[in-house]
CSV table of C-alpha atoms in Angstrom, one decimal:
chain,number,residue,atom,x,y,z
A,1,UNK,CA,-1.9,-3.5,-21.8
A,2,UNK,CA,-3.9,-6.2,-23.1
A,3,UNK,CA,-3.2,-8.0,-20.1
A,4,UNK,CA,-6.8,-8.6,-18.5
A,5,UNK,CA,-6.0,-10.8,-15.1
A,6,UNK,CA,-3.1,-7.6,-14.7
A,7,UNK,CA,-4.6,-5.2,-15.3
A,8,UNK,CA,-7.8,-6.6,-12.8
A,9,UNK,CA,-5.2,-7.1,-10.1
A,10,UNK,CA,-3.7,-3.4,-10.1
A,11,UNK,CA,-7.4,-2.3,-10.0
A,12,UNK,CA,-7.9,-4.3,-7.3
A,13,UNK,CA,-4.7,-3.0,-5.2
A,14,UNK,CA,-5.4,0.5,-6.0
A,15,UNK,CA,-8.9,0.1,-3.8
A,16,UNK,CA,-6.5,-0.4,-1.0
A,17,UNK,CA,-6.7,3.0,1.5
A,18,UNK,CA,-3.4,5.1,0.3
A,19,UNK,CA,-2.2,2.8,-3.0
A,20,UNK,CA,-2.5,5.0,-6.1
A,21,UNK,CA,-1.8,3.5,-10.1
A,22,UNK,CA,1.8,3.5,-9.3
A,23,UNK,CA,2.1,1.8,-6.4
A,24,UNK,CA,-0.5,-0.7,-7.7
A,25,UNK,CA,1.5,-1.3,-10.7
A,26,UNK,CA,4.7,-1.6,-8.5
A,27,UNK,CA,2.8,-3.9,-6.5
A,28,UNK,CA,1.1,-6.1,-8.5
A,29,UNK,CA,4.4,-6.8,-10.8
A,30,UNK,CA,6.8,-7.3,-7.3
A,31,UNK,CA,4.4,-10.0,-6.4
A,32,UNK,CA,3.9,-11.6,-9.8
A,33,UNK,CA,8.0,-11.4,-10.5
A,34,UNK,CA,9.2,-12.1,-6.3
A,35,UNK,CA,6.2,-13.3,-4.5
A,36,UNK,CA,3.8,-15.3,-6.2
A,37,UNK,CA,3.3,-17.5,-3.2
A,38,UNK,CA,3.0,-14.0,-0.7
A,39,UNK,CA,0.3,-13.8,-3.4
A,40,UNK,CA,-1.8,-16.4,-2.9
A,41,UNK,CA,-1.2,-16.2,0.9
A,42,UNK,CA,-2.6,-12.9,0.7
A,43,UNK,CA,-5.6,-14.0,-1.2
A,44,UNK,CA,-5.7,-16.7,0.8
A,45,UNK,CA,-5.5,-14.6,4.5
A,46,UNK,CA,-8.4,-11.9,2.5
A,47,UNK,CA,-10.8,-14.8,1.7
A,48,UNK,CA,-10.5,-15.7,5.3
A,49,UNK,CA,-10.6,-12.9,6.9
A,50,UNK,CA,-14.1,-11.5,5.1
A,51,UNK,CA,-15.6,-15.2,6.0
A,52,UNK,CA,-13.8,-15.6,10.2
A,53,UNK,CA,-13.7,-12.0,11.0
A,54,UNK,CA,-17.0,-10.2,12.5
A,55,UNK,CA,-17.9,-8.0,15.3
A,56,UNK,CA,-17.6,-8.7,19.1
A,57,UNK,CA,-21.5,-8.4,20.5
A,58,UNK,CA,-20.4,-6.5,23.2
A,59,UNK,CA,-17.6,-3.6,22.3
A,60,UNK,CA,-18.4,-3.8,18.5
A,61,UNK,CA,-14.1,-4.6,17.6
A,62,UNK,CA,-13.5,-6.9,15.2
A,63,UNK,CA,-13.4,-10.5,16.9
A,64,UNK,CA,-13.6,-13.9,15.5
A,65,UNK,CA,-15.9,-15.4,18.7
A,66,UNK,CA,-19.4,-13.9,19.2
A,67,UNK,CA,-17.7,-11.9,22.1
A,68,UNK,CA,-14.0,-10.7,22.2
A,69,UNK,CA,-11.2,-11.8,24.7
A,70,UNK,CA,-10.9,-8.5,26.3
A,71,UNK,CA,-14.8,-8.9,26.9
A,72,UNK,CA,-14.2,-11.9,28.2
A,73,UNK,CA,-11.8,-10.8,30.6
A,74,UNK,CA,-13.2,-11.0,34.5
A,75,UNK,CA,-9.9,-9.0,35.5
A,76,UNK,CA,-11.0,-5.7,33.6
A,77,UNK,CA,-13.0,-3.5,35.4
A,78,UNK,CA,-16.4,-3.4,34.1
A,79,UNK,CA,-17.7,-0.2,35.4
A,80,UNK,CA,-15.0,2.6,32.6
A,81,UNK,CA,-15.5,2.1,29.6
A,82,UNK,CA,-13.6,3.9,27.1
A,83,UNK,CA,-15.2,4.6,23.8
A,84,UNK,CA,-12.6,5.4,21.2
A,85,UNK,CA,-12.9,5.4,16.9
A,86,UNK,CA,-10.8,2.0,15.5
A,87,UNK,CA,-9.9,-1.3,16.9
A,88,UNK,CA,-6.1,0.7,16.2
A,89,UNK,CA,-7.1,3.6,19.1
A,90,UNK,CA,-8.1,0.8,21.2
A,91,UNK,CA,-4.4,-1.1,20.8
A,92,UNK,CA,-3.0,2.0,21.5
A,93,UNK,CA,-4.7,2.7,25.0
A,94,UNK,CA,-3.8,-1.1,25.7
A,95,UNK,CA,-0.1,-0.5,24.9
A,96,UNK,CA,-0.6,2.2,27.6
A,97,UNK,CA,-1.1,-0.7,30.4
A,98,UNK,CA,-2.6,2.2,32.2
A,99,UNK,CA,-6.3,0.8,31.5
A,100,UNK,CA,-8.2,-1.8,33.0
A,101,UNK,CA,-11.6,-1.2,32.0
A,102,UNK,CA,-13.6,-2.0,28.9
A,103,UNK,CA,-14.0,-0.3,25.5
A,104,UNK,CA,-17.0,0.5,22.8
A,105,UNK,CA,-15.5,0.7,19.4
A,106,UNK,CA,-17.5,3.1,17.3
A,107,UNK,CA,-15.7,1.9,13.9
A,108,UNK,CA,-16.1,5.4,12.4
A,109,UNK,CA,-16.5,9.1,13.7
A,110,UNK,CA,-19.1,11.7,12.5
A,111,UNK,CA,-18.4,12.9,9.5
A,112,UNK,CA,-20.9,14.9,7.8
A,113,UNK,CA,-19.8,15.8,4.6
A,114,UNK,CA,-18.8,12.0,3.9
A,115,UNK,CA,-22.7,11.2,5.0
A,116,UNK,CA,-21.5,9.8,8.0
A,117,UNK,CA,-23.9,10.6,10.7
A,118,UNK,CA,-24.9,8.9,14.2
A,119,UNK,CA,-26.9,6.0,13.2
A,120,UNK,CA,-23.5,4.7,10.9
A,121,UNK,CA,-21.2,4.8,13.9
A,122,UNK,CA,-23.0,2.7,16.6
A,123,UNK,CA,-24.3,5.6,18.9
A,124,UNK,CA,-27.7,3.3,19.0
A,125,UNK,CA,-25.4,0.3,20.1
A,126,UNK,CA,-23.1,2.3,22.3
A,127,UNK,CA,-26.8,3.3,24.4
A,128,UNK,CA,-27.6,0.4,24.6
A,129,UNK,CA,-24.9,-1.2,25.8
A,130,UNK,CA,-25.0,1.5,28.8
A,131,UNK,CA,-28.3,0.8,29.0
A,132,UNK,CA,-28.0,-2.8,30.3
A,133,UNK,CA,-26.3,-1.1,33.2
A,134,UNK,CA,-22.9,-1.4,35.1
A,135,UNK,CA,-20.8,1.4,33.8
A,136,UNK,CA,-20.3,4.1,35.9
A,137,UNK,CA,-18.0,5.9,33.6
A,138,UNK,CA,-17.3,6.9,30.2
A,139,UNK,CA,-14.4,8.0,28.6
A,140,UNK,CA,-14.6,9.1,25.1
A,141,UNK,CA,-11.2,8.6,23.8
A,142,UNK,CA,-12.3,10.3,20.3
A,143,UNK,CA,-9.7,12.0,17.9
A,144,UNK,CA,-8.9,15.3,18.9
A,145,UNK,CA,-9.6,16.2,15.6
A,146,UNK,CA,-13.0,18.4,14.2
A,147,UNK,CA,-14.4,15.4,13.3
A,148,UNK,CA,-13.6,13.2,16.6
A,149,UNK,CA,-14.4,16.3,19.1
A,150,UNK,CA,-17.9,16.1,17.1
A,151,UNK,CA,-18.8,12.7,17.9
A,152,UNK,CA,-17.4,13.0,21.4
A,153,UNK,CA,-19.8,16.1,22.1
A,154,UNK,CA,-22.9,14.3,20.6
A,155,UNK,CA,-21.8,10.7,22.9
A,156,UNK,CA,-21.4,12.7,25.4
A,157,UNK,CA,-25.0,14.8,25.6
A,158,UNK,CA,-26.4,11.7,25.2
A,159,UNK,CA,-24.3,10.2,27.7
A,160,UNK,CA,-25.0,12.9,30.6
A,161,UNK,CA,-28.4,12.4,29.7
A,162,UNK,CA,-28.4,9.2,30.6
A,163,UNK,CA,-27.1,10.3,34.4
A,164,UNK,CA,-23.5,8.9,33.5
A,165,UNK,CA,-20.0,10.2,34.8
A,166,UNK,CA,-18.6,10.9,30.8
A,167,UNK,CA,-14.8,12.3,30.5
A,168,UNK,CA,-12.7,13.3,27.8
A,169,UNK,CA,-8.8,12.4,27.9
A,170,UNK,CA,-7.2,15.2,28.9
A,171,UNK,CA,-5.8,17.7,26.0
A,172,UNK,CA,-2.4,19.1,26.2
A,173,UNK,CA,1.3,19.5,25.7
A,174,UNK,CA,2.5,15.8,24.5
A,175,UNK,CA,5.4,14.1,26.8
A,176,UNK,CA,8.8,14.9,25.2
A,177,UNK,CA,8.0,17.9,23.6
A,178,UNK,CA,9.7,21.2,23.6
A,179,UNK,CA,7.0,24.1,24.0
A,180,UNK,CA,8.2,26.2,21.0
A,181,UNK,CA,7.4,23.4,18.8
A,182,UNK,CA,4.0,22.8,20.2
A,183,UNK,CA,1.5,24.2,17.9
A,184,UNK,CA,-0.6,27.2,19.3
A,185,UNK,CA,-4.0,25.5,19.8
A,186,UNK,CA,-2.8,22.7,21.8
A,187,UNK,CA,-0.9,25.1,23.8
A,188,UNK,CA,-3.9,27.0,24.5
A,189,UNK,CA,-5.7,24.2,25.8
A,190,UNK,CA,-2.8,23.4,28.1
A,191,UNK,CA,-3.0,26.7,29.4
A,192,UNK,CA,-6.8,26.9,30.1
A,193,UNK,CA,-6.4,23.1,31.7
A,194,UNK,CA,-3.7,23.6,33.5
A,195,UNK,CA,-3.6,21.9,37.3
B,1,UNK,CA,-4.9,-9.2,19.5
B,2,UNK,CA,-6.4,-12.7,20.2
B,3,UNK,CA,-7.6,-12.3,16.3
B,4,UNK,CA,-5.5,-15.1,14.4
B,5,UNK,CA,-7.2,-14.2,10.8
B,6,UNK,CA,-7.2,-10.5,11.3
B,7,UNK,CA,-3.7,-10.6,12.3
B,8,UNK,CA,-2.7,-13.2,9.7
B,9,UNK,CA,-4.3,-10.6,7.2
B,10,UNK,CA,-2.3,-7.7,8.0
B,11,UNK,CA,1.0,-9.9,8.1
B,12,UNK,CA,0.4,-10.8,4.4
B,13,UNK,CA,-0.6,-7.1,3.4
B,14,UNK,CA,3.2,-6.4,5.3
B,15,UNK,CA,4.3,-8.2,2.2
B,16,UNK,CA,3.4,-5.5,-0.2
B,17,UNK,CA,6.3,-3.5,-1.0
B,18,UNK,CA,6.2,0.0,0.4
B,19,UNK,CA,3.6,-1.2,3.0
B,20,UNK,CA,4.8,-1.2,6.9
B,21,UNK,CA,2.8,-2.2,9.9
B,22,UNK,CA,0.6,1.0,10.4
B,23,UNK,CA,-0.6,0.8,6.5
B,24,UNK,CA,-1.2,-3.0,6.8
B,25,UNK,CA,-3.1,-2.5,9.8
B,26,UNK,CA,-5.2,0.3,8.1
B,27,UNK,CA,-5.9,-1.5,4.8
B,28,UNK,CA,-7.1,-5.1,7.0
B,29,UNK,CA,-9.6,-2.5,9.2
B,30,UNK,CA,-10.6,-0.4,6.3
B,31,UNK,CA,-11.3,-3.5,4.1
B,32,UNK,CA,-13.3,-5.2,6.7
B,33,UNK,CA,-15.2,-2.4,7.7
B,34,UNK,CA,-15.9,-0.9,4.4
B,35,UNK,CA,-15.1,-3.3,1.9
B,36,UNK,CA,-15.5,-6.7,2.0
B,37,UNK,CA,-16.3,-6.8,-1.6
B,38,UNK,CA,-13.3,-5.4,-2.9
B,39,UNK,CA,-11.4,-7.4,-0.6
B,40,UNK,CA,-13.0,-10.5,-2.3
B,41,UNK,CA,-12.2,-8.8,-5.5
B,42,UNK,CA,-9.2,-8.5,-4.5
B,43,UNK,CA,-8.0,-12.1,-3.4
B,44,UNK,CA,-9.7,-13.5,-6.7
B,45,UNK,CA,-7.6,-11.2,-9.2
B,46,UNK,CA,-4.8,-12.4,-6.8
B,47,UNK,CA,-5.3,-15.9,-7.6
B,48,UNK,CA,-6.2,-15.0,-11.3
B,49,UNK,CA,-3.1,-13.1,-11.8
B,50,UNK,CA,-0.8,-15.9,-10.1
B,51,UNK,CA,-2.5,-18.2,-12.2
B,52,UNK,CA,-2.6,-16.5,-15.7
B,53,UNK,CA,0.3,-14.0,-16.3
B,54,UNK,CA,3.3,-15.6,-17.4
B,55,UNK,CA,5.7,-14.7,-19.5
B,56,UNK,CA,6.2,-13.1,-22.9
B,57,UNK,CA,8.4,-16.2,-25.0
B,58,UNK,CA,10.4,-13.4,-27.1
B,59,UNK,CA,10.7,-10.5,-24.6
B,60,UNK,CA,9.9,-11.8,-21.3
B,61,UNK,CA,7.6,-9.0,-20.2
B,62,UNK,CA,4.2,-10.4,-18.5
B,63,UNK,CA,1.8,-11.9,-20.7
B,64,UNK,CA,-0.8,-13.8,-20.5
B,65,UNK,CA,-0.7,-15.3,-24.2
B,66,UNK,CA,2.3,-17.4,-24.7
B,67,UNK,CA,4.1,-14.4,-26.8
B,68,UNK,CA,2.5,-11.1,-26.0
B,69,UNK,CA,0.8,-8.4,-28.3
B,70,UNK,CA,3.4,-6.2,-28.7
B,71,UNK,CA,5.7,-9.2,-30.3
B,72,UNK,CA,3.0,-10.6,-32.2
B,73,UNK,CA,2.6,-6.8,-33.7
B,74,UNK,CA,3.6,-6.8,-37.8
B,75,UNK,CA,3.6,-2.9,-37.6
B,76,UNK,CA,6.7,-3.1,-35.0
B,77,UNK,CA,9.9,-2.3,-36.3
B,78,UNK,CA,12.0,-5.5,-35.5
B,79,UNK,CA,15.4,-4.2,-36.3
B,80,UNK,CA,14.9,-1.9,-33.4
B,81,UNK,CA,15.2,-3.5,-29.7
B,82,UNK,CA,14.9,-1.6,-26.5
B,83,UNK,CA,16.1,-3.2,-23.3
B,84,UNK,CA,14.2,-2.2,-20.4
B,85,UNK,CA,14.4,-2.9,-16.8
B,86,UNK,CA,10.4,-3.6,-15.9
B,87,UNK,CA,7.0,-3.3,-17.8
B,88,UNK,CA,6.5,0.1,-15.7
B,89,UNK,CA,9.6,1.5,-18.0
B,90,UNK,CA,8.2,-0.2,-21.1
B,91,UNK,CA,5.1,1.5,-20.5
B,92,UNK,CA,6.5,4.8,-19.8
B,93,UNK,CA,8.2,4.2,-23.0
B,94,UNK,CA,5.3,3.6,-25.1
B,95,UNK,CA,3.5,6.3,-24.0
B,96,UNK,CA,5.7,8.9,-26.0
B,97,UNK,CA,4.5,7.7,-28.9
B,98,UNK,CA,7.5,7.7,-30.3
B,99,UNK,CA,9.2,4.3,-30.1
B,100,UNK,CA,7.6,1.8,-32.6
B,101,UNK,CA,10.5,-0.7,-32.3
B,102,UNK,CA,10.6,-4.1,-30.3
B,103,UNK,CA,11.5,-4.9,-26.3
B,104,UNK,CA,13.2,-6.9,-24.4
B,105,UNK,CA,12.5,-6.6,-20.5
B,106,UNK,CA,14.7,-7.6,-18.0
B,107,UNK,CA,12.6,-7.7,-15.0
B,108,UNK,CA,15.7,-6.7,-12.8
B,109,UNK,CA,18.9,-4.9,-13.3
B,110,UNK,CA,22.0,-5.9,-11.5
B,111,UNK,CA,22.5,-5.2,-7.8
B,112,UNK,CA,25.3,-7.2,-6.3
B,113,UNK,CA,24.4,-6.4,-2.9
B,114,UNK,CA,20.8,-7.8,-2.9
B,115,UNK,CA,22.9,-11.1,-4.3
B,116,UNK,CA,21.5,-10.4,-8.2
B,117,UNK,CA,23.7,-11.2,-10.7
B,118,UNK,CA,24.2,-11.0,-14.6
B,119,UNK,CA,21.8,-14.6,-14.4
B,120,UNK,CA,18.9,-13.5,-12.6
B,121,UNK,CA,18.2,-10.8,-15.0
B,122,UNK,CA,17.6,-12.4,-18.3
B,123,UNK,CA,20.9,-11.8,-19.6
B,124,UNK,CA,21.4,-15.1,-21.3
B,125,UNK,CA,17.7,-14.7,-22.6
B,126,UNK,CA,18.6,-11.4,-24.3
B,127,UNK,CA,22.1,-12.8,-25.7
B,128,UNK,CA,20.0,-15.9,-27.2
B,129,UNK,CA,16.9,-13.2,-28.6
B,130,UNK,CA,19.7,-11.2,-30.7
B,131,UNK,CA,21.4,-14.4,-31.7
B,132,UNK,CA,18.5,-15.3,-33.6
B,133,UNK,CA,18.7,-12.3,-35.9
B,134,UNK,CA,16.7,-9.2,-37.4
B,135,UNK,CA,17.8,-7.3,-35.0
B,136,UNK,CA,20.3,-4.2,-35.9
B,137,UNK,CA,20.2,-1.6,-32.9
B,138,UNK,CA,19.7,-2.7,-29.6
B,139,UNK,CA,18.8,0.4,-27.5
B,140,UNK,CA,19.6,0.1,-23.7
B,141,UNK,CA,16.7,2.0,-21.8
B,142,UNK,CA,17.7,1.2,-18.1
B,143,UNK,CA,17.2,3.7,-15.4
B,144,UNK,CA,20.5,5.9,-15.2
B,145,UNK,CA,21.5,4.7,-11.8
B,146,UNK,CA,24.3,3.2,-10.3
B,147,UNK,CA,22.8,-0.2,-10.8
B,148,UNK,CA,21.2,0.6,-14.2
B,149,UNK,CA,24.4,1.7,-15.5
B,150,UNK,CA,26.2,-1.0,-14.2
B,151,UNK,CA,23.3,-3.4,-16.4
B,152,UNK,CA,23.7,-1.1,-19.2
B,153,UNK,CA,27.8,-1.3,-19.5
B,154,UNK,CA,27.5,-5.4,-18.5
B,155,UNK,CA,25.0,-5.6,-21.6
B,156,UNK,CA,26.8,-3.0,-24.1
B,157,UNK,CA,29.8,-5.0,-23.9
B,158,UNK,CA,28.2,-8.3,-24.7
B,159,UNK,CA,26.5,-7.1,-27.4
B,160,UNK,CA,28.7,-5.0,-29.0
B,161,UNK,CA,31.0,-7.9,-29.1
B,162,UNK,CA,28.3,-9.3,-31.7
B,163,UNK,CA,28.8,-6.6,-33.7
B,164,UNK,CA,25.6,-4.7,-32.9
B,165,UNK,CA,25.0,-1.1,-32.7
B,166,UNK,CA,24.2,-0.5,-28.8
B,167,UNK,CA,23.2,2.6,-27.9
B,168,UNK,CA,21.7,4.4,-24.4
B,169,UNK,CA,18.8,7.4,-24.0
B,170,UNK,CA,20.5,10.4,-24.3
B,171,UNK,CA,21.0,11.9,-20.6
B,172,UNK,CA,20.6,15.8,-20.5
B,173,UNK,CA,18.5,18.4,-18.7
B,174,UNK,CA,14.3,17.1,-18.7
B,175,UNK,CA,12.3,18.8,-20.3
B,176,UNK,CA,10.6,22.1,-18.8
B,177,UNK,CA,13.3,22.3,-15.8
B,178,UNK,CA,15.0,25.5,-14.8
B,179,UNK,CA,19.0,24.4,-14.8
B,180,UNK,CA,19.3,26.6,-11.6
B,181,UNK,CA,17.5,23.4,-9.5
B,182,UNK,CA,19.0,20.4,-11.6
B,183,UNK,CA,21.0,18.3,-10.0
B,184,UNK,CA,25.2,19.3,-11.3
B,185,UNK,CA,25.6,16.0,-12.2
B,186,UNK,CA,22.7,15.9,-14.9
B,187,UNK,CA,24.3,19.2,-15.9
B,188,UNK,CA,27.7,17.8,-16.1
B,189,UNK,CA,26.1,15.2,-18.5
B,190,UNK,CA,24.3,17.4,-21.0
B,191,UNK,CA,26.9,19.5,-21.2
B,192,UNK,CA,29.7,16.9,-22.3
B,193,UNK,CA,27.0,15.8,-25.1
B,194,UNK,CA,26.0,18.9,-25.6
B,195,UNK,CA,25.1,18.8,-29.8
């Protein structure tokens, strides 16, 4: 295609997490043919995201003020804080409305063979913020995954270290579930943390 | 989330066909965590592609010249004209190699249901292109669905009642399939035209 300004857009959507060539392509010529104005919403709600959108002092999220609303809050209970990987994990455990206390959003998770180590995923910033004093508790709400069991055993060496009460949420069968469906590791767990 | 340009973000990327909530929510964290470049990139080929790519005068694909290259091409056979349903197909159909005629793309293809008519796809368009002459076979390359077939009978009968040879792709078994997993109806097809 000799089409330059199409061509640059599909590259431009296939550097989107999960969008190959095809869906690019499918994309790019929905929006040009259906949506033109979703279009320049879009580039319009990129633009100002990259410029408005930054990182909350305190818990490291994405916030638009210096320090975020849940920050902010005087209701939340500023002695647990609950460390987990993406600002998503942490609107997951508030859609729980079973946690009051605070978070630490790492914004990544060990990852060695990606050349993701400590320093890239705030373990400095998570010290420090302990440091300053107040928490009693930390739970590392990590991915149960190689990679997320990783960083929670580094934060949590660290952690104990530090003279801090660190927990892990509890592993096990999920709610709903029928037991021959469950796969065998999780299972296993169950069984050696069974109350 | 207290976040009005985050959220506003994802909302527009929810406008991307094939993207739900989760994905939109993955592509506004991943892009403002690792990539505020390309998402920069990514809202000026927006506005680019909004603002350049039109379309082609003679077959209606995009373009961003007022007639497009393929058109403009002497070597093109130009008794030859292949309706297609999108610049994807055309694509696909240039990449055999073995089509050296003209197109004529409909960016659409009838579908009753979502309210699109014989207008909204460049009917009329296609109707005025042949009227102008030089064109002898018009070859109807829509996708051989329900709604591509429907475009495909809609647009034989018009044409042929200008007394041009229409013709479709030739349905059958693709190439390098075992018959035992294609679909009967496929079968059913190749072997009525069997030759």
């Amino acid at each position: 295609m000799a089409e330059l300004h199409l061509t640059a857009l599909i590259e431009a959507l296939r550097r989107l997490p999960g969008v190959g060539v095809k869906s690019a392509q499918r994309m790019a010529f929905h929006l040009l043919q259906h949506d033109r104005d979703g279009a320049l919403r879009l580039a319009q709600a990129l633009h100002d995201a990259v410029q408005r959108v930054g990182h909350c002092a305190r818990c490291y999220t994405f916030s638009e003020a210096p320090v975020c609303a849940t920050c902010l809050d005087p209701r939340r209970d500023a002695r647990l804080l609950a460390v987990v990987e993406t600002p998503a994990d942490q609107a997951a455990l508030e859609r729980t409305g079973s946690y009051h206390g605070l978070y630490f959003v790492l914004l990544g998770r060990l990852s060695p063979l990606d050349g993701v180590g400590a320093r890239d995923i705030g373990v400095t910033e998570l010290l420090q913020r302990v440091d300053e004093g107040g928490v009693e508790e930390v739970i590392l709400a990590t991915s149960f995954t190689a990679e997320g069991e990783a960083t929670a055993h580094l934060l949590g060496q660290a952690l104990r270290e530090r003279g801090l009460k660190v927990t892990r949420l509890a592993r096990g069968v999920p709610a709903g579930s029928e037991l021959e469906y469950v796969d065998l590791s999780t299972i296993a767990h169950a069984l050696v943390e069974r109350r």
